[in-house]
PDB file of C-alpha atoms in Angstrom:
ATOM      1  CA  MET A   1      -4.436   0.315 -15.732  1.00  0.00           C
ATOM      2  CA  ARG A   2      -5.401   1.630 -15.094  1.00  0.00           C
ATOM      3  CA  ALA A   3     -10.814 -14.342   7.810  1.00  0.00           C
ATOM      4  CA  ILE A   4     -11.926 -13.328  10.537  1.00  0.00           C
ATOM      5  CA  TYR A   5     -11.808 -15.603  13.563  1.00  0.00           C
ATOM      6  CA  LEU A   6     -14.825 -15.665  15.839  1.00  0.00           C
ATOM      7  CA  SER A   7     -13.621 -15.907  19.409  1.00  0.00           C
ATOM      8  CA  VAL A   8     -15.887 -17.442  22.039  1.00  0.00           C
ATOM      9  CA  PHE A   9     -14.708 -17.087  25.630  1.00  0.00           C
ATOM     10  CA  ILE A  10     -16.901 -18.218  28.558  1.00  0.00           C
ATOM     11  CA  VAL A  11     -15.897 -17.911  32.196  1.00  0.00           C
ATOM     12  CA  SER A  12     -17.950 -19.638  34.907  1.00  0.00           C
ATOM     13  CA  LEU A  13     -18.259 -17.656  38.135  1.00  0.00           C
ATOM     14  CA  PRO A  14     -20.523 -18.241  41.164  1.00  0.00           C
ATOM     15  CA  GLY A  15     -24.067 -17.323  40.238  1.00  0.00           C
ATOM     16  CA  TYR A  16     -23.573 -16.351  36.558  1.00  0.00           C
ATOM     17  CA  ALA A  17     -21.671 -16.920  33.326  1.00  0.00           C
ATOM     18  CA  LEU A  18     -19.904 -14.219  31.351  1.00  0.00           C
ATOM     19  CA  ALA A  19     -19.649 -14.685  27.585  1.00  0.00           C
ATOM     20  CA  ASN A  20     -17.819 -12.738  24.905  1.00  0.00           C
ATOM     21  CA  LEU A  21     -19.172 -13.518  21.450  1.00  0.00           C
ATOM     22  CA  ARG A  22     -18.253 -10.519  19.370  1.00  0.00           C
ATOM     23  CA  ALA A  23     -16.025 -10.824  16.330  1.00  0.00           C
ATOM     24  CA  PRO A  24     -12.811  -8.836  16.013  1.00  0.00           C
ATOM     25  CA  MET A  25     -13.048  -5.374  14.546  1.00  0.00           C
ATOM     26  CA  TRP A  26     -11.768  -5.030  10.987  1.00  0.00           C
ATOM     27  CA  PHE A  27     -11.252  -1.649   9.330  1.00  0.00           C
ATOM     28  CA  PRO A  28     -10.320  -2.393   5.683  1.00  0.00           C
ATOM     29  CA  GLU A  29      -8.722   0.019   3.246  1.00  0.00           C
ATOM     30  CA  ALA A  30      -8.680  -0.730  -0.479  1.00  0.00           C
ATOM     31  CA  PRO A  31      -5.472  -0.596  -2.528  1.00  0.00           C
ATOM     32  CA  SER A  32      -4.173   2.172  -4.706  1.00  0.00           C
ATOM     33  CA  SER A  33      -2.628   1.392  -8.056  1.00  0.00           C
ATOM     34  CA  PHE A  34       0.081   2.200 -10.554  1.00  0.00           C
ATOM     35  CA  LEU A  35      -0.440   4.705 -13.350  1.00  0.00           C
ATOM     36  CA  SER A  36      -2.828   3.648 -16.067  1.00  0.00           C
ATOM     37  CA  LYS A  37      -1.413   2.598 -19.397  1.00  0.00           C
ATOM     38  CA  VAL A  38      -1.549   5.394 -21.932  1.00  0.00           C
ATOM     39  CA  PRO A  39      -4.479   4.808 -24.335  1.00  0.00           C
ATOM     40  CA  SER A  40      -2.563   4.848 -27.623  1.00  0.00           C
ATOM     41  CA  ASP A  41      -0.760   1.625 -28.547  1.00  0.00           C
ATOM     42  CA  ASN A  42       1.687   3.662 -30.610  1.00  0.00           C
ATOM     43  CA  THR A  43       2.437   5.865 -27.621  1.00  0.00           C
ATOM     44  CA  ALA A  44       2.852   2.821 -25.379  1.00  0.00           C
ATOM     45  CA  GLN A  45       5.471   1.407 -27.743  1.00  0.00           C
ATOM     46  CA  ASN A  46       7.426   4.642 -27.423  1.00  0.00           C
ATOM     47  CA  LEU A  47       7.678   4.343 -23.632  1.00  0.00           C
ATOM     48  CA  GLU A  48       9.655   1.903 -21.496  1.00  0.00           C
ATOM     49  CA  VAL A  49       9.569   1.762 -17.694  1.00  0.00           C
ATOM     50  CA  GLN A  50      13.130   1.258 -16.496  1.00  0.00           C
ATOM     51  CA  LYS A  51      12.470   1.063 -12.773  1.00  0.00           C
ATOM     52  CA  GLU A  52      10.091   2.042  -9.997  1.00  0.00           C
ATOM     53  CA  ARG A  53      10.913   3.233  -6.511  1.00  0.00           C
ATOM     54  CA  LEU A  54       8.011   2.793  -4.089  1.00  0.00           C
ATOM     55  CA  THR A  55       8.458   4.226  -0.579  1.00  0.00           C
ATOM     56  CA  MET A  56       5.895   4.101   2.240  1.00  0.00           C
ATOM     57  CA  ASP A  57       6.621   5.990   5.476  1.00  0.00           C
ATOM     58  CA  CYS A  58       3.905   4.821   7.852  1.00  0.00           C
ATOM     59  CA  SER A  59       2.469   5.868  11.180  1.00  0.00           C
ATOM     60  CA  TYR A  60       0.056   3.633  13.113  1.00  0.00           C
ATOM     61  CA  THR A  61      -2.900   4.745  10.967  1.00  0.00           C
ATOM     62  CA  SER A  62      -1.661   5.853   7.538  1.00  0.00           C
ATOM     63  CA  CYS A  63       1.295   5.926   5.155  1.00  0.00           C
ATOM     64  CA  ASP A  64       2.887   8.726   3.198  1.00  0.00           C
ATOM     65  CA  VAL A  65       3.305   7.071  -0.207  1.00  0.00           C
ATOM     66  CA  ASP A  66       5.964   8.252  -2.634  1.00  0.00           C
ATOM     67  CA  ALA A  67       6.019   6.444  -5.992  1.00  0.00           C
ATOM     68  CA  VAL A  68       8.673   7.344  -8.563  1.00  0.00           C
ATOM     69  CA  TYR A  69       8.659   5.853 -12.067  1.00  0.00           C
ATOM     70  CA  TYR A  70      11.686   6.142 -14.347  1.00  0.00           C
ATOM     71  CA  ILE A  71      10.565   6.054 -17.977  1.00  0.00           C
ATOM     72  CA  ALA A  72      12.515   6.195 -21.233  1.00  0.00           C
ATOM     73  CA  ALA A  73      10.706   7.823 -24.177  1.00  0.00           C
ATOM     74  CA  LYS A  74      11.659   7.583 -27.846  1.00  0.00           C
ATOM     75  CA  GLN A  75      10.184  11.008 -28.592  1.00  0.00           C
ATOM     76  CA  SER A  76       8.872  14.054 -26.766  1.00  0.00           C
ATOM     77  CA  GLU A  77       5.128  13.915 -26.056  1.00  0.00           C
ATOM     78  CA  ARG A  78       2.606  15.615 -23.808  1.00  0.00           C
ATOM     79  CA  LEU A  79       0.483  12.913 -22.153  1.00  0.00           C
ATOM     80  CA  GLN A  80      -2.329  12.477 -19.662  1.00  0.00           C
ATOM     81  CA  PHE A  81      -1.894  10.050 -16.780  1.00  0.00           C
ATOM     82  CA  GLU A  82      -4.363   8.470 -14.364  1.00  0.00           C
ATOM     83  CA  PHE A  83      -3.775   7.025 -10.915  1.00  0.00           C
ATOM     84  CA  ILE A  84      -6.395   5.012  -8.971  1.00  0.00           C
ATOM     85  CA  LEU A  85      -6.998   5.776  -5.289  1.00  0.00           C
ATOM     86  CA  PRO A  86      -9.270   4.308  -2.592  1.00  0.00           C
ATOM     87  CA  VAL A  87      -9.985   7.730  -1.025  1.00  0.00           C
ATOM     88  CA  ASP A  88     -10.354  11.349  -2.052  1.00  0.00           C
ATOM     89  CA  VAL A  89      -7.027  12.847  -0.997  1.00  0.00           C
ATOM     90  CA  SER A  90      -4.636  15.447  -2.324  1.00  0.00           C
ATOM     91  CA  VAL A  91      -2.199  13.993  -4.862  1.00  0.00           C
ATOM     92  CA  VAL A  92       0.987  15.905  -5.673  1.00  0.00           C
ATOM     93  CA  THR A  93       2.767  14.989  -8.910  1.00  0.00           C
ATOM     94  CA  ASN A  94       6.158  15.858 -10.325  1.00  0.00           C
ATOM     95  CA  ILE A  95       7.197  15.222 -13.921  1.00  0.00           C
ATOM     96  CA  ASN A  96      10.839  15.965 -14.652  1.00  0.00           C
ATOM     97  CA  GLY A  97      10.968  18.570 -11.896  1.00  0.00           C
ATOM     98  CA  LEU A  98       7.666  20.313 -12.674  1.00  0.00           C
ATOM     99  CA  SER A  99       5.244  19.903  -9.748  1.00  0.00           C
ATOM    100  CA  SER A 100       1.464  20.107  -9.845  1.00  0.00           C
ATOM    101  CA  VAL A 101      -1.601  18.979  -7.903  1.00  0.00           C
ATOM    102  CA  ALA A 102      -3.635  16.318  -9.692  1.00  0.00           C
ATOM    103  CA  THR A 103      -7.386  16.620 -10.207  1.00  0.00           C
ATOM    104  CA  VAL A 104      -9.126  13.941  -8.114  1.00  0.00           C
ATOM    105  CA  SER A 105     -12.666  12.738  -8.862  1.00  0.00           C
ATOM    106  CA  MET A 106     -14.867   9.719  -8.120  1.00  0.00           C
ATOM    107  CA  ILE A 107     -15.158   7.041 -10.790  1.00  0.00           C
ATOM    108  CA  PRO A 108     -18.353   5.044 -11.445  1.00  0.00           C
ATOM    109  CA  TYR A 109     -17.062   1.659 -10.297  1.00  0.00           C
ATOM    110  CA  SER A 110     -15.860   0.259  -6.996  1.00  0.00           C
ATOM    111  CA  ILE A 111     -12.394  -0.976  -6.119  1.00  0.00           C
ATOM    112  CA  SER A 112     -13.657  -4.576  -6.334  1.00  0.00           C
ATOM    113  CA  ASP A 113     -14.430  -4.082 -10.033  1.00  0.00           C
ATOM    114  CA  ARG A 114     -10.780  -3.447 -10.815  1.00  0.00           C
ATOM    115  CA  PHE A 115      -8.862  -5.357  -8.164  1.00  0.00           C
ATOM    116  CA  ASN A 116      -9.162  -8.603  -6.221  1.00  0.00           C
ATOM    117  CA  ASP A 117     -10.905  -6.922  -3.327  1.00  0.00           C
ATOM    118  CA  ASN A 118     -14.194  -7.953  -1.736  1.00  0.00           C
ATOM    119  CA  SER A 119     -15.152  -4.506  -0.488  1.00  0.00           C
ATOM    120  CA  SER A 120     -17.556  -2.156  -2.251  1.00  0.00           C
ATOM    121  CA  THR A 121     -15.276   0.797  -1.565  1.00  0.00           C
ATOM    122  CA  LYS A 122     -15.691   3.624  -4.042  1.00  0.00           C
ATOM    123  CA  ALA A 123     -12.702   4.434  -6.192  1.00  0.00           C
ATOM    124  CA  TYR A 124     -11.201   7.761  -7.188  1.00  0.00           C
ATOM    125  CA  LYS A 125      -8.877   8.778  -9.973  1.00  0.00           C
ATOM    126  CA  ALA A 126      -6.166  11.397  -9.947  1.00  0.00           C
ATOM    127  CA  ILE A 127      -5.629  12.851 -13.423  1.00  0.00           C
ATOM    128  CA  PHE A 128      -2.632  14.927 -14.410  1.00  0.00           C
ATOM    129  CA  THR A 129      -0.798  15.850 -17.596  1.00  0.00           C
ATOM    130  CA  GLY A 130       2.826  16.491 -18.402  1.00  0.00           C
ATOM    131  CA  ARG A 131       5.484  16.305 -21.058  1.00  0.00           C
ATOM    132  CA  LEU A 132       7.850  13.384 -21.356  1.00  0.00           C
ATOM    133  CA  ASN A 133      11.053  14.308 -23.159  1.00  0.00           C
ATOM    134  CA  ALA A 134      12.926  12.102 -25.586  1.00  0.00           C
ATOM    135  CA  GLY A 135      15.273  10.086 -23.399  1.00  0.00           C
ATOM    136  CA  ASP A 136      15.077   9.556 -19.639  1.00  0.00           C
ATOM    137  CA  ASN A 137      12.167  10.892 -17.551  1.00  0.00           C
ATOM    138  CA  PHE A 138      10.729  10.505 -14.084  1.00  0.00           C
ATOM    139  CA  ILE A 139       7.182  10.747 -12.785  1.00  0.00           C
ATOM    140  CA  GLN A 140       6.716  11.159  -9.027  1.00  0.00           C
ATOM    141  CA  ILE A 141       3.399  10.761  -7.199  1.00  0.00           C
ATOM    142  CA  ASN A 142       2.917  11.555  -3.513  1.00  0.00           C
ATOM    143  CA  TYR A 143      -0.213  11.059  -1.403  1.00  0.00           C
ATOM    144  CA  GLU A 144      -1.431   9.714   1.943  1.00  0.00           C
ATOM    145  CA  GLN A 145      -3.075   6.278   2.199  1.00  0.00           C
ATOM    146  CA  ARG A 146      -4.901   5.018   5.273  1.00  0.00           C
ATOM    147  CA  LEU A 147      -4.012   1.652   6.745  1.00  0.00           C
ATOM    148  CA  GLY A 148      -6.408  -1.215   7.305  1.00  0.00           C
ATOM    149  CA  LEU A 149      -6.587  -2.335  10.948  1.00  0.00           C
ATOM    150  CA  PHE A 150      -7.355  -5.839  12.230  1.00  0.00           C
ATOM    151  CA  GLU A 151      -8.103  -6.432  15.914  1.00  0.00           C
ATOM    152  CA  SER A 152      -6.639  -9.362  17.878  1.00  0.00           C
ATOM    153  CA  ASP A 153      -6.633 -10.509  21.516  1.00  0.00           C
ATOM    154  CA  TYR A 154      -9.920  -8.747  22.232  1.00  0.00           C
ATOM    155  CA  GLY A 155     -12.061  -9.689  25.220  1.00  0.00           C
ATOM    156  CA  TYR A 156     -13.167  -8.761  28.711  1.00  0.00           C
ATOM    157  CA  PHE A 157      -9.900  -9.719  30.378  1.00  0.00           C
ATOM    158  CA  THR A 158      -7.385  -8.862  27.654  1.00  0.00           C
ATOM    159  CA  HIS A 159      -6.238  -5.649  25.998  1.00  0.00           C
ATOM    160  CA  SER A 160      -7.008  -5.481  22.271  1.00  0.00           C
ATOM    161  CA  ARG A 161      -4.095  -5.312  19.865  1.00  0.00           C
ATOM    162  CA  PHE A 162      -4.178  -4.307  16.201  1.00  0.00           C
ATOM    163  CA  THR A 163      -2.305  -5.347  13.090  1.00  0.00           C
ATOM    164  CA  GLU A 164      -1.932  -2.691  10.400  1.00  0.00           C
ATOM    165  CA  LYS A 165      -2.309  -3.582   6.706  1.00  0.00           C
ATOM    166  CA  PHE A 166      -1.036  -1.727   3.647  1.00  0.00           C
ATOM    167  CA  THR A 167      -2.142  -2.813   0.157  1.00  0.00           C
ATOM    168  CA  TYR A 168      -0.920  -1.587  -3.227  1.00  0.00           C
ATOM    169  CA  ALA A 169      -1.853  -3.007  -6.636  1.00  0.00           C
ATOM    170  CA  LEU A 170       1.328  -3.675  -8.612  1.00  0.00           C
ATOM    171  CA  GLY A 171      -0.286  -5.651 -11.440  1.00  0.00           C
ATOM    172  CA  PRO A 172      -1.214  -2.691 -13.690  1.00  0.00           C
ATOM    173  CA  LEU A 173       2.481  -1.906 -14.050  1.00  0.00           C
ATOM    174  CA  LYS A 174       2.745  -5.050 -16.187  1.00  0.00           C
ATOM    175  CA  GLU A 175       0.569  -3.362 -18.817  1.00  0.00           C
ATOM    176  CA  TRP A 176       3.519  -1.121 -19.638  1.00  0.00           C
ATOM    177  CA  GLN A 177       6.600  -2.099 -21.609  1.00  0.00           C
ATOM    178  CA  LEU A 178       9.263  -2.936 -19.021  1.00  0.00           C
ATOM    179  CA  ALA A 179      13.003  -2.717 -19.579  1.00  0.00           C
ATOM    180  CA  PRO A 180      14.878  -6.063 -19.677  1.00  0.00           C
ATOM    181  CA  ASP A 181      16.738  -5.067 -16.502  1.00  0.00           C
ATOM    182  CA  PHE A 182      13.681  -3.504 -14.841  1.00  0.00           C
ATOM    183  CA  SER A 183      13.814  -3.243 -11.048  1.00  0.00           C
ATOM    184  CA  LEU A 184      11.198  -2.423  -8.423  1.00  0.00           C
ATOM    185  CA  ASP A 185      12.566  -1.095  -5.132  1.00  0.00           C
ATOM    186  CA  ILE A 186      10.099  -1.285  -2.234  1.00  0.00           C
ATOM    187  CA  THR A 187      10.799   0.400   1.104  1.00  0.00           C
ATOM    188  CA  LEU A 188       8.290   0.485   3.956  1.00  0.00           C
ATOM    189  CA  SER A 189       8.917   1.948   7.408  1.00  0.00           C
ATOM    190  CA  THR A 190       6.850   1.934  10.597  1.00  0.00           C
ATOM    191  CA  PRO A 191       7.420   3.194  14.172  1.00  0.00           C
ATOM    192  CA  LYS A 192       9.557   0.868  16.258  1.00  0.00           C
ATOM    193  CA  GLN A 193       7.701   1.745  19.447  1.00  0.00           C
ATOM    194  CA  ARG A 194       4.432  -0.060  20.081  1.00  0.00           C
ATOM    195  CA  PRO A 195       1.334   2.196  19.996  1.00  0.00           C
ATOM    196  CA  ASP A 196      -0.538   3.010  23.202  1.00  0.00           C
ATOM    197  CA  ARG A 197      -3.668   1.355  21.779  1.00  0.00           C
ATOM    198  CA  ASP A 198      -1.963  -2.080  22.041  1.00  0.00           C
ATOM    199  CA  GLY A 199      -1.178  -1.770  25.747  1.00  0.00           C
ATOM    200  CA  TRP A 200       2.178  -1.989  27.506  1.00  0.00           C
ATOM    201  CA  SER A 201       4.417  -5.044  27.263  1.00  0.00           C
ATOM    202  CA  LEU A 202       8.035  -5.690  28.174  1.00  0.00           C
ATOM    203  CA  PHE A 203       8.459  -8.588  25.738  1.00  0.00           C
ATOM    204  CA  LYS A 204       6.378  -7.772  22.642  1.00  0.00           C
ATOM    205  CA  LYS A 205       8.173  -6.139  19.706  1.00  0.00           C
ATOM    206  CA  ARG A 206       6.906  -4.700  16.423  1.00  0.00           C
ATOM    207  CA  SER A 207       7.844  -6.041  13.006  1.00  0.00           C
ATOM    208  CA  ILE A 208       6.907  -5.874   9.300  1.00  0.00           C
ATOM    209  CA  SER A 209       5.847  -8.732   7.026  1.00  0.00           C
ATOM    210  CA  CYS A 210       5.428  -8.312   3.255  1.00  0.00           C
ATOM    211  CA  GLN A 211       6.473 -11.852   2.236  1.00  0.00           C
ATOM    212  CA  LEU A 212       8.634 -10.656  -0.652  1.00  0.00           C
ATOM    213  CA  ASP A 213      11.781 -12.240  -2.047  1.00  0.00           C
ATOM    214  CA  ASN A 214      15.189 -10.644  -1.493  1.00  0.00           C
ATOM    215  CA  SER A 215      13.935  -8.714   1.520  1.00  0.00           C
ATOM    216  CA  GLN A 216      15.677  -7.397   4.598  1.00  0.00           C
ATOM    217  CA  GLN A 217      14.506  -5.633   7.732  1.00  0.00           C
ATOM    218  CA  ILE A 218      16.522  -3.267   9.897  1.00  0.00           C
ATOM    219  CA  LYS A 219      15.968  -0.926  12.822  1.00  0.00           C
ATOM    220  CA  LYS A 220      17.162   2.630  12.365  1.00  0.00           C
ATOM    221  CA  GLY A 221      16.467   5.341  14.914  1.00  0.00           C
ATOM    222  CA  ASP A 222      12.806   5.167  15.919  1.00  0.00           C
ATOM    223  CA  LYS A 223      11.807   3.224  12.775  1.00  0.00           C
ATOM    224  CA  ILE A 224      11.671  -0.345  11.504  1.00  0.00           C
ATOM    225  CA  ILE A 225      12.525  -0.421   7.789  1.00  0.00           C
ATOM    226  CA  TYR A 226      11.625  -3.203   5.349  1.00  0.00           C
ATOM    227  CA  TYR A 227      13.321  -3.304   1.945  1.00  0.00           C
ATOM    228  CA  SER A 228      13.046  -5.517  -1.114  1.00  0.00           C
ATOM    229  CA  ARG A 229      14.279  -5.281  -4.698  1.00  0.00           C
ATOM    230  CA  LEU A 230      12.212  -7.164  -7.291  1.00  0.00           C
ATOM    231  CA  ASP A 231      12.697  -7.846 -10.988  1.00  0.00           C
ATOM    232  CA  LYS A 232      10.075  -8.175 -13.742  1.00  0.00           C
ATOM    233  CA  GLN A 233       8.542 -11.216 -12.015  1.00  0.00           C
ATOM    234  CA  PHE A 234       6.976  -9.112  -9.250  1.00  0.00           C
ATOM    235  CA  PRO A 235       3.594 -10.055  -7.717  1.00  0.00           C
ATOM    236  CA  ASP A 236       0.321  -8.456  -8.770  1.00  0.00           C
ATOM    237  CA  GLU A 237      -0.316  -7.092  -5.296  1.00  0.00           C
ATOM    238  CA  LEU A 238       1.827  -5.792  -2.457  1.00  0.00           C
ATOM    239  CA  VAL A 239       0.368  -6.629   0.961  1.00  0.00           C
ATOM    240  CA  CYS A 240       2.306  -5.634   4.079  1.00  0.00           C
ATOM    241  CA  TYR A 241       1.384  -6.188   7.719  1.00  0.00           C
ATOM    242  CA  MET A 242       2.798  -4.234  10.667  1.00  0.00           C
ATOM    243  CA  GLY A 243       2.369  -5.037  14.335  1.00  0.00           C
ATOM    244  CA  ASP A 244       3.568  -7.252  17.157  1.00  0.00           C
ATOM    245  CA  THR A 245       5.788 -10.062  15.889  1.00  0.00           C
ATOM    246  CA  ASP A 246       3.618 -12.798  17.420  1.00  0.00           C
ATOM    247  CA  LEU A 247       0.518 -11.435  15.645  1.00  0.00           C
ATOM    248  CA  LEU A 248       2.265 -11.360  12.262  1.00  0.00           C
ATOM    249  CA  GLY A 249       3.157 -15.019  12.747  1.00  0.00           C
ATOM    250  CA  ARG A 250      -0.555 -15.882  12.776  1.00  0.00           C
ATOM    251  CA  ARG A 251      -1.219 -14.427   9.334  1.00  0.00           C
TER     252      ARG A 251
END
């Protein structure tokens, strides 16, 4: 398993000059990750991931993440699983209908040691155990993940706007044995209405950009919903941006 643009804006007025030299504010959040591969090679050969369903229901600051893994086992076994997190939060797990709260603890390396991330953010692991039966099984993991925020259009005479960023490490899933017809369904939703922090505008609209193949985006009720179905050739990392459409076009 497991560029920031510097904006310089100078206005000449009678008697003095006003300068804005500060960089945009950037509030990063490190990614979470798929379940770690079970330690025994023999055990790993007995398990096959058939599909994953990854759903993120986001607000302007965080996402409720629901990850469901459908796994076929050749024999019944009681196993321990590990899930990597960027923050210490409550993690609720469900294995074949039996729910429990995982034990979360800090691990002695940072996120950057395990993933392509430049931050020194501490990492946490959620450990839980459960029995996989011979045949079809599901493992469900639910937790809250904060969003990264990147500031744009800041200055003395403009209202700051923010782009939200969600990151999830998909690569560790490739450590498992995947079914020939494996599928990964990704659904991310965000509020359709612009947040008060971005100021009022008649023309600006929110959107989602994850740059995935076979994707579609719809508006339903008060939400914007992004959906994509991937096969075994999925990317190592899922990175999604949410915000005003014109800001997403700059990324």
